[in-house]
Short mmCIF file of C-alpha atoms in Angstrom, two decimals:
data_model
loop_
_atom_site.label_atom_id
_atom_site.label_comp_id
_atom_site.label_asym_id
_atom_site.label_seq_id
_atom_site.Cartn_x
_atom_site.Cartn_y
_atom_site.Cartn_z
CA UNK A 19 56.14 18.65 -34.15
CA UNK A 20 58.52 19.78 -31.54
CA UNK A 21 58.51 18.45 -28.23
CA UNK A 22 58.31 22.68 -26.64
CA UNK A 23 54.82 23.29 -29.21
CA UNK A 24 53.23 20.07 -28.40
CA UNK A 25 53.51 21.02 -24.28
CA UNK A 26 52.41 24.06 -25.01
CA UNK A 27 49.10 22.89 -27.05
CA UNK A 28 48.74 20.52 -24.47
CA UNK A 29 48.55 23.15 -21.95
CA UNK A 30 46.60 25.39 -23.61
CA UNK A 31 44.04 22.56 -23.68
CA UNK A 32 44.31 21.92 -19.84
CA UNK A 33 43.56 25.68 -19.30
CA UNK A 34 40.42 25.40 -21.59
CA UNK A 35 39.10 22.16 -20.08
CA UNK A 36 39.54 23.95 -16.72
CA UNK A 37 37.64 26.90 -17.80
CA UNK A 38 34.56 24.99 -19.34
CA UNK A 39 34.60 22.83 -16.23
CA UNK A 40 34.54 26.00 -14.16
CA UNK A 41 31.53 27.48 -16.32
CA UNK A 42 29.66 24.35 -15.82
CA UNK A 43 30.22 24.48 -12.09
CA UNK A 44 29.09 28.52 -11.70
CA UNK A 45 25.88 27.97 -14.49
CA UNK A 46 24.77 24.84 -12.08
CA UNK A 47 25.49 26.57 -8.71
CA UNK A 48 23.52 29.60 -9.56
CA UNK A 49 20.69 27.60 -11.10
CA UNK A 50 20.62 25.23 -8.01
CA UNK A 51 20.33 28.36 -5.72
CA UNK A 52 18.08 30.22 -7.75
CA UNK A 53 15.76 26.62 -7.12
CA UNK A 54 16.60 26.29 -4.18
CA UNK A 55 15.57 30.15 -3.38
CA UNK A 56 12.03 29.79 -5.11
CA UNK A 57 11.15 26.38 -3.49
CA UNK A 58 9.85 25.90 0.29
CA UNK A 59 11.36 22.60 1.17
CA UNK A 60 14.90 23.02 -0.46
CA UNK A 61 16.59 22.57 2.88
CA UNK A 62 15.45 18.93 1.74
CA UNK A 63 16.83 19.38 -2.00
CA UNK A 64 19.44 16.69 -2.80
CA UNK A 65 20.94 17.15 -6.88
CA UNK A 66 19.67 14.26 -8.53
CA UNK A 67 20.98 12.52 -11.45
CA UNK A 68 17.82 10.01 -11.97
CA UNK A 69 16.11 10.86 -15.24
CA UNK A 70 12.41 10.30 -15.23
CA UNK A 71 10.88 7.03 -16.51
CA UNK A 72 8.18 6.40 -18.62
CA UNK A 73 4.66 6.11 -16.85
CA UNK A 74 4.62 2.39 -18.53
CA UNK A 75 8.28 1.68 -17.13
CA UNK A 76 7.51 2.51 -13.95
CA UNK A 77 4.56 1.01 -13.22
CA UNK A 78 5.79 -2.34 -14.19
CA UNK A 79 7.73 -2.63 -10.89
CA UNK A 80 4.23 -3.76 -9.54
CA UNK A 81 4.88 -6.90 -10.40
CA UNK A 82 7.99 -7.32 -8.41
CA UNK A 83 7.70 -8.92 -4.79
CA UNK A 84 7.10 -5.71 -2.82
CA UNK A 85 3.87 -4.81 -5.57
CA UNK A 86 6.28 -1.56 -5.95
CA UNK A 87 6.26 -0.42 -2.32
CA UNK A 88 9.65 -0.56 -0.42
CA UNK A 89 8.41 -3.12 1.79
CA UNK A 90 5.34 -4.54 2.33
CA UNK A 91 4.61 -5.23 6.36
CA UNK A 92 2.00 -7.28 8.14
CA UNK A 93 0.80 -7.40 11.73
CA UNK A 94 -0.01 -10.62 13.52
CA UNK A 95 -0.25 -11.21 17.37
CA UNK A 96 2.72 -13.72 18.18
CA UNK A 97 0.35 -16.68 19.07
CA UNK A 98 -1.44 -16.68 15.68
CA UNK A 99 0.96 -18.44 13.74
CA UNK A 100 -1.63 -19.99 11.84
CA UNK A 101 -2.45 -16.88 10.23
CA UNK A 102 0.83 -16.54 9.98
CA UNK A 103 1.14 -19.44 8.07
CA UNK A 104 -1.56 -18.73 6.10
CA UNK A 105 -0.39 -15.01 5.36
CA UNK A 106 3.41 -16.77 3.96
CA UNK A 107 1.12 -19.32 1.80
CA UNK A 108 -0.82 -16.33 0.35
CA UNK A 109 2.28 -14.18 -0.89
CA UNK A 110 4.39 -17.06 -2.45
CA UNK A 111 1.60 -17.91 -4.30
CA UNK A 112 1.16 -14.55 -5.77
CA UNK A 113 5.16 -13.85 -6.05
CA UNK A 114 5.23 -11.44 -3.34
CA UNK A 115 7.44 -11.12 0.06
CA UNK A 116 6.14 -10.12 3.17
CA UNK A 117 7.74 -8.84 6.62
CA UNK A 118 6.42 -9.74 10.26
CA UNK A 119 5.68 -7.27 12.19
CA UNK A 120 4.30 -8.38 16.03
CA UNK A 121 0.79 -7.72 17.47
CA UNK A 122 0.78 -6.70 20.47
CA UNK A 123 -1.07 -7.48 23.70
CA UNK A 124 -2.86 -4.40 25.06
CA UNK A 125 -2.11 -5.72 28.76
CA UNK A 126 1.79 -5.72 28.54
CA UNK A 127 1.66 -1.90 27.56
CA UNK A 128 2.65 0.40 30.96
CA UNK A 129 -0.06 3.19 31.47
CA UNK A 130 2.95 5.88 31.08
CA UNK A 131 3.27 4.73 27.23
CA UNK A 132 -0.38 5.15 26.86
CA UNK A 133 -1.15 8.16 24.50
CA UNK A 134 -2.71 11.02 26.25
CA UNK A 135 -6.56 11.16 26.80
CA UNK A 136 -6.45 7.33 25.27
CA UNK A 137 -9.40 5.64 26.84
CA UNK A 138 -9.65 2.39 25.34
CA UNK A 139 -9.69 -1.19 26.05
CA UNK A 140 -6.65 -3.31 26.45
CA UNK A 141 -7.04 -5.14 22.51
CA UNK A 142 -7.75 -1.80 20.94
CA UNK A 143 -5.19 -0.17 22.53
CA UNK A 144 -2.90 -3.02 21.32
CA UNK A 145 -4.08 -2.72 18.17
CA UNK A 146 -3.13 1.46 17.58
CA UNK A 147 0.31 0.06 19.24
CA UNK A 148 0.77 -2.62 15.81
CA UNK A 149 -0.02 -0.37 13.43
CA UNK A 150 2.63 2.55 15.45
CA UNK A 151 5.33 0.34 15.71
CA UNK A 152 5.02 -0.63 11.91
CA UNK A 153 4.88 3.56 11.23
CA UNK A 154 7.89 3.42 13.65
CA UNK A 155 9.70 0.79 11.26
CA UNK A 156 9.34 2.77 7.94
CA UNK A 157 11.07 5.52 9.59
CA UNK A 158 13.68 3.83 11.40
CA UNK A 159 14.59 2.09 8.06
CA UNK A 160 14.19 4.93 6.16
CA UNK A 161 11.57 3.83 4.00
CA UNK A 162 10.50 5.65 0.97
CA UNK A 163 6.83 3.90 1.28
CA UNK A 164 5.37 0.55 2.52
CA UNK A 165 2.18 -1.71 2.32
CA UNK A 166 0.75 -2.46 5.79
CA UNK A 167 -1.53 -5.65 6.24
CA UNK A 168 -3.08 -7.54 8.64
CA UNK A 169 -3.27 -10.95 8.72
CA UNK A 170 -6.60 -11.72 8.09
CA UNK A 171 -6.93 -10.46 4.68
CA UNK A 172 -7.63 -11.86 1.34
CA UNK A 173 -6.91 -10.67 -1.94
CA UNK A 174 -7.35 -11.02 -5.85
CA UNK A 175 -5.35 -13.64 -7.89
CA UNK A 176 -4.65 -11.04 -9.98
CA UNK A 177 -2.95 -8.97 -7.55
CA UNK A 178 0.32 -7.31 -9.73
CA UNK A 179 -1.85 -6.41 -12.66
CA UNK A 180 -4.49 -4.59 -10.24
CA UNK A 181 -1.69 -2.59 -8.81
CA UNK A 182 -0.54 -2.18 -12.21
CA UNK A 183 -3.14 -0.39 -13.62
CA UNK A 184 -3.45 1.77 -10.42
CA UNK A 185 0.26 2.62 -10.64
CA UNK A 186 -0.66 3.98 -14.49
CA UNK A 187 -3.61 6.17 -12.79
CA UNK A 188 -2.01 7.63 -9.92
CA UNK A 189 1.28 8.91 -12.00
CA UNK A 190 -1.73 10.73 -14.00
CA UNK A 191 -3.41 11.99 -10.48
CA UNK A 192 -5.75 13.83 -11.80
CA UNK A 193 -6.70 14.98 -8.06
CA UNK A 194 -2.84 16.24 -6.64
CA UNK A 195 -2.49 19.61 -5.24
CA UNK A 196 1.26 19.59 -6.30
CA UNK A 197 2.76 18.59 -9.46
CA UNK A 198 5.20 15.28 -9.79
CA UNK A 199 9.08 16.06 -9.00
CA UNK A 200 11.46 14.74 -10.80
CA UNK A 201 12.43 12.31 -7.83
CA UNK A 202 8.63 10.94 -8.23
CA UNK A 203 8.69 10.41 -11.66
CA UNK A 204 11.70 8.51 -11.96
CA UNK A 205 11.20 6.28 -8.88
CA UNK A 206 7.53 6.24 -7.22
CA UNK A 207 4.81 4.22 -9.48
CA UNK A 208 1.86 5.58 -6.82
CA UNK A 209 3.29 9.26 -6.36
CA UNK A 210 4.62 10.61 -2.83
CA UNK A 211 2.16 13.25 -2.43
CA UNK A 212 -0.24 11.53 -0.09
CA UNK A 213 0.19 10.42 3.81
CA UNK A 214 -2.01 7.21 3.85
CA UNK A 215 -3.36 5.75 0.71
CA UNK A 216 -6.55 3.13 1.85
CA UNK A 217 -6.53 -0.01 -0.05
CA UNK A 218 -8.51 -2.61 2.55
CA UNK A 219 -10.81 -0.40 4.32
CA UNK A 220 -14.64 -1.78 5.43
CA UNK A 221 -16.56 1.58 4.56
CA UNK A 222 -15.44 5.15 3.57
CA UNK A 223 -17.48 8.09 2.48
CA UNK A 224 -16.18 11.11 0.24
CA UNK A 225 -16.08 14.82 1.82
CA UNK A 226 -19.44 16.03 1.08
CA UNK A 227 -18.75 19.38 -0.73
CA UNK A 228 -16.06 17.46 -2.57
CA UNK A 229 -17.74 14.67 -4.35
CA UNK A 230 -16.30 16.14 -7.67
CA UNK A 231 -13.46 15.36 -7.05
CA UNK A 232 -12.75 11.78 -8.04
CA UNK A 233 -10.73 9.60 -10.66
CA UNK A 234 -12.68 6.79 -12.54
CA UNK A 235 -10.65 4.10 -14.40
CA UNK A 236 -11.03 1.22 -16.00
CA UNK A 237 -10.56 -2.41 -14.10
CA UNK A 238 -10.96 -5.65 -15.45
CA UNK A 239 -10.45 -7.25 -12.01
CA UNK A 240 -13.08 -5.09 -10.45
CA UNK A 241 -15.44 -7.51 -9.02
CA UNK A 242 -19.45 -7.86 -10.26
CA UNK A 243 -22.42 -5.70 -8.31
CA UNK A 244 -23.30 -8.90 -7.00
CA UNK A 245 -19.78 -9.63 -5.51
CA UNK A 246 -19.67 -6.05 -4.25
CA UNK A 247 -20.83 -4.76 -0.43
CA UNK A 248 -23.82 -2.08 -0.35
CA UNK A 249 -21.71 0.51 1.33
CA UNK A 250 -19.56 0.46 -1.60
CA UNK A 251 -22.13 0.31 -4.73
CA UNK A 252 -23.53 3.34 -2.66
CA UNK A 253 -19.84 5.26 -2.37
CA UNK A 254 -19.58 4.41 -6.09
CA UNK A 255 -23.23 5.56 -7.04
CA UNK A 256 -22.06 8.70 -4.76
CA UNK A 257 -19.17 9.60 -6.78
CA UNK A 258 -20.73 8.55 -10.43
CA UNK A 259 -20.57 4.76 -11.28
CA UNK A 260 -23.43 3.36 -11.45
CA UNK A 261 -25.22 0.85 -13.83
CA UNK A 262 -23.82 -0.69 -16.36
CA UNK A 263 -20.12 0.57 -15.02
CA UNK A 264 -20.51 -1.27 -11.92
CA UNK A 265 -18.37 -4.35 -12.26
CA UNK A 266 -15.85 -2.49 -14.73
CA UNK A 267 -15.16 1.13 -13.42
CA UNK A 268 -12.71 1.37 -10.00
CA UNK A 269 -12.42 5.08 -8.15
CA UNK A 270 -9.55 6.95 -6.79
CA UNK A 271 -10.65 9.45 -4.52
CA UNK A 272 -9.60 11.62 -1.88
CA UNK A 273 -9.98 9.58 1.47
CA UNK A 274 -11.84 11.54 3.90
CA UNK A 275 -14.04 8.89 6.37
CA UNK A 276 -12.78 5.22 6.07
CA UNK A 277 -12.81 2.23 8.54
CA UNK A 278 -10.78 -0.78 9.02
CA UNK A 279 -7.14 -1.37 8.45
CA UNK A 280 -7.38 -4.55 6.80
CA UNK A 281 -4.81 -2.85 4.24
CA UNK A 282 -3.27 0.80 3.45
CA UNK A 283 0.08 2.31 2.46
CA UNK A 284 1.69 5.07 4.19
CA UNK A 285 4.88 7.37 2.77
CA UNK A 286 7.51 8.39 5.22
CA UNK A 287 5.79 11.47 5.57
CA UNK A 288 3.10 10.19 6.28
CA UNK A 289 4.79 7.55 9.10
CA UNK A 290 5.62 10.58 10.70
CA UNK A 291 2.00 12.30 10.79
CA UNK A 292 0.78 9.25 11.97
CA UNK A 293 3.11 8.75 14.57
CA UNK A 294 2.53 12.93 15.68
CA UNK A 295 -1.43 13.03 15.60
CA UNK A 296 -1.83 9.10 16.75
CA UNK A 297 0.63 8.88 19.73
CA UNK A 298 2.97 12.42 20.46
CA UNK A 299 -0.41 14.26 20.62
CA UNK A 300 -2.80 11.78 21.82
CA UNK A 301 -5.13 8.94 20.78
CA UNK A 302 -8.96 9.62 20.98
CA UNK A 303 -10.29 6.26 19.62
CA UNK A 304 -9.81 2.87 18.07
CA UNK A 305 -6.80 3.51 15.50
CA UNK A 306 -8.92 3.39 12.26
CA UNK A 307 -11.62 5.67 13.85
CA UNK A 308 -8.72 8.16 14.52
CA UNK A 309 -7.03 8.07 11.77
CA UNK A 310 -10.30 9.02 9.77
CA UNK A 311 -10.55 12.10 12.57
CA UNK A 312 -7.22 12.77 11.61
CA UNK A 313 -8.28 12.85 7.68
CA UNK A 314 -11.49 14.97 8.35
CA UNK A 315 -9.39 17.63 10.05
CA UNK A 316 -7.21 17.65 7.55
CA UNK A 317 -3.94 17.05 9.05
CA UNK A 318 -2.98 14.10 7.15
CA UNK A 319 -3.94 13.84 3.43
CA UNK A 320 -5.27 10.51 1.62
CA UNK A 321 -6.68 8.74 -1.28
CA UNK A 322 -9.11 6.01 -0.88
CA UNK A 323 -9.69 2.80 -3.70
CA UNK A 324 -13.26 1.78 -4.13
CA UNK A 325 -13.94 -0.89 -4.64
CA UNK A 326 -10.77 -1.82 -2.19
CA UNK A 327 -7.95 -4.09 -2.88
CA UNK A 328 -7.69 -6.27 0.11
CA UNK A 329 -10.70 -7.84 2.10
CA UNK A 330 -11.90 -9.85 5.42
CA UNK A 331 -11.11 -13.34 4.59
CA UNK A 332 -13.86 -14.83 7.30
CA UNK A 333 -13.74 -18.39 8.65
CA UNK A 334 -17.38 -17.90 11.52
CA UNK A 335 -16.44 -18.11 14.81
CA UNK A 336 -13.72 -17.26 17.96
CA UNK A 337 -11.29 -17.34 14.94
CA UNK A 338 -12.65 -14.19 13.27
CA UNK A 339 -10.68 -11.60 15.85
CA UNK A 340 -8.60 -11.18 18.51
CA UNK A 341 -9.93 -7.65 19.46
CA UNK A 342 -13.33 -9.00 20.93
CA UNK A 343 -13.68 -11.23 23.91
CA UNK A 344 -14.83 -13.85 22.27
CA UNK A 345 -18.08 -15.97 23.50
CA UNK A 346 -17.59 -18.90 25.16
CA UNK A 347 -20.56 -21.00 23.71
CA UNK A 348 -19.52 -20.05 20.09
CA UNK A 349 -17.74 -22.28 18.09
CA UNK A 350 -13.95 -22.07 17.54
CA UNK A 351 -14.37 -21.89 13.43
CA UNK A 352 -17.63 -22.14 11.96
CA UNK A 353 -16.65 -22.89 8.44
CA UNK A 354 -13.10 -23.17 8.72
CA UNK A 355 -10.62 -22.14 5.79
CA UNK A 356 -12.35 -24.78 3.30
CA UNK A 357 -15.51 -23.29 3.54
CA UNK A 358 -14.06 -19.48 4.43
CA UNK A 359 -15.09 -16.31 1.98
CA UNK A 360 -14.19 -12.97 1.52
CA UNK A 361 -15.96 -10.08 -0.30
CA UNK A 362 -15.04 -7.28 -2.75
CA UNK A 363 -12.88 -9.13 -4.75
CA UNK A 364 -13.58 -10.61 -8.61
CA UNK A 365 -11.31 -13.50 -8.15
CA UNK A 366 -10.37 -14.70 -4.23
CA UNK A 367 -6.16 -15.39 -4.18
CA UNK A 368 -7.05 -17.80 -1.48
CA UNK A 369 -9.49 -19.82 -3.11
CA UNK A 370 -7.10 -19.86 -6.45
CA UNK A 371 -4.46 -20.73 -3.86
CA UNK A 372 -6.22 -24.33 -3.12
CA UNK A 373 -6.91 -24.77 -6.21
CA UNK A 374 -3.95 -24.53 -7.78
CA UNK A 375 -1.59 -26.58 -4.96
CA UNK A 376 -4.23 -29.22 -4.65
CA UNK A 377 -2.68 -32.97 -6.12
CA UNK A 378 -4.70 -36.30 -6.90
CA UNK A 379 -1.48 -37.92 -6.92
CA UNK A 380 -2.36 -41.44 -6.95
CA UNK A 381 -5.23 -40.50 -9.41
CA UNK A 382 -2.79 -39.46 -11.45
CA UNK A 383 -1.12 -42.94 -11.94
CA UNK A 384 -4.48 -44.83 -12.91
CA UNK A 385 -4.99 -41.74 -15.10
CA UNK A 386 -2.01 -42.00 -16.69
CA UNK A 387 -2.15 -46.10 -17.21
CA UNK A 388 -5.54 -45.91 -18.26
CA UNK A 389 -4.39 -43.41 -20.89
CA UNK A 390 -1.48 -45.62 -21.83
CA UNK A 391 -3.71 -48.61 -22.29
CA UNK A 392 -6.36 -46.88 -24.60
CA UNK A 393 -3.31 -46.06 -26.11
CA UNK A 394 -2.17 -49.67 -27.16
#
């Protein structure tokens, strides 16, 4: 072949690479603004080259040290660093890593930060300011989701397989107003389409012309009727478990009048909400009253598990909470952490906790002669 008909084949290939390129380029810029046309939130769109994982896939990232969240966050006031302690004891033992983020001290915050028509007491108001500045670090780190605790919280052993199995149920919402995106599917195991999704809440009740709408699932960690609170076999009894199902059946449901912040997870989105209906435009009560306000108006949007994830790990005593004055005549722990409980839960992480790090160590040795002389 001569060297003037191999340039010229070679060019003639270089023009029809260029051309297919350029087709490709025109058939994907008029598809992307044809999407982009038809969808409300396309000033948002950003191409994506992600392809979707399977359900299974995906919800096996709850067993990695952030239980599939971006971060999981807890609260603590500075001076409790025995809680502290307690809360970094907890999450090695059950593989997970947890960030610090400060209580605050009502007292130390100036009356002009104070959220408008916020009439509260100094620890309350503390309290709403935690739980902002934690909405304030998912969006100043950008933050696809996180897991906020506090640090008085217990949970179940089986922690990763719990979240697991919720992970499988809430990629098959059943209750969404909005389908999956691709962006979902390929990297959230618990969805995006929800603000605030309550995990360690005290109470909740469902909207009442809404009971229908809930998700029941199987859960072999779900703890026994005799383990569970009243105001939860009554929410489940509400929505449809009862009998036998109690003690196997868990519920995902659309959150509408929890209490207590002992545990939930918030989206960016939903950082932001927060952050605009609990602060920017005011404050009207204790944070977990208001944020229940805020769900029963409608201007955030929830889910609520029942029976919850996370619960009160309580010790009797001035120990119990540093949002009450506490009484002088009553003791500083009742029970203390030996004799501590929590509720809710089918198998306590704390109590597995002692159990599994406690040594006999010098047993051990006349164990192990005794053993060797039988053995002789």
């Amino acid at each position: 072949m001569t060297p003037t008909l191999l340039f010229a084949k070679s060019g003639l290939r270089k023009l029809l690479l260029l051309a297919l390129t350029a087709g490709v380029v025109i058939v994907f810029t008029v598809t992307s603004y044809a999407w982009m046309r038809s969808h409300p939130d396309r000033h948002n769109f950003v191409p994506s080259i992600i392809s979707p994982q399977s359900k299974s896939s995906l919800a096996s990232t709850a067993w990695n040290e952030t239980l599939g969240f971006s971060k999981v966050l807890y609260i603590s006031m500075p001076y409790r660093t025995d809680r502290q302690d307690a809360m970094k004891l907890l999450a090695s033992m059950s593989d997970m890593k947890i960030k610090l983020i400060d209580g605050v001290d009502g007292d130390s915050i100036n009356a002009k930060a104070v959220p408008d028509n916020a009439d509260l007491r100094a620890s309350v108001l503390g309290c709403w300011r935690a739980h902002a500045d934690a909405w304030s670090y998912v969006i100043d780190n950008n933050l696809e989701t996180a897991l906020i605790l506090e640090d008085d919280i217990d949970w179940d052993e089986n922690i990763h397989q719990i979240f697991h199995d919720l992970s499988l149920q809430m990629q098959s919402n059943k209750l969404r107003l909005v389908k999956p995106t691709d962006h979902e599917r390929a990297t959230a195991p618990y969805g995006l389409d929800w603000d605030v999704l309550f995990l360690g809440q005290c109470l909740d009740q469902a909207h009442p012309d809404l009971r229908d709408l809930v998700q029941i699932y199987d859960d072999t960690n779900v703890p026994s009727r005799e383990g569970t609170q009243q105001v939860f076999l009554d929410q489940m009894e509400s929505l449809g478990v009862k009998g036998d199902d109690v003690g196997k059946k868990r519920l995902l449901s659309p959150a509408y009048g929890p209490a207590c912040t002992m545990g939930y997870a918030i989206t960016r989105k939903g950082a932001q909400r927060l952050l605009l209906n609990l602060s920017y435009l005011g404050l009207r009560g204790p944070v977990d009253n208001d944020m229940a306000w805020t769900l029963q108006d409608g201007k955030i949007r929830g889910y609520t598990v029942t029976p919850p994830l996370f619960a009160a790990w309580r010790v009797g005593g001035q120990k119990d909470s540093d949002n009450y004055t506490p009484n002088p005549n009553q003791a500083m722990a009742e029970n203390g952490n030996r004799a501590g409980s929590s509720q809710n839960l089918k198998s306590s992480a704390r109590v597995a906790m002692v159990r599994q790090l406690t040594l006999d160590n010098w047993g051990d040795y006349v164990r192990e002669r005794l053993e060797a002389k039988a053995n002789t």
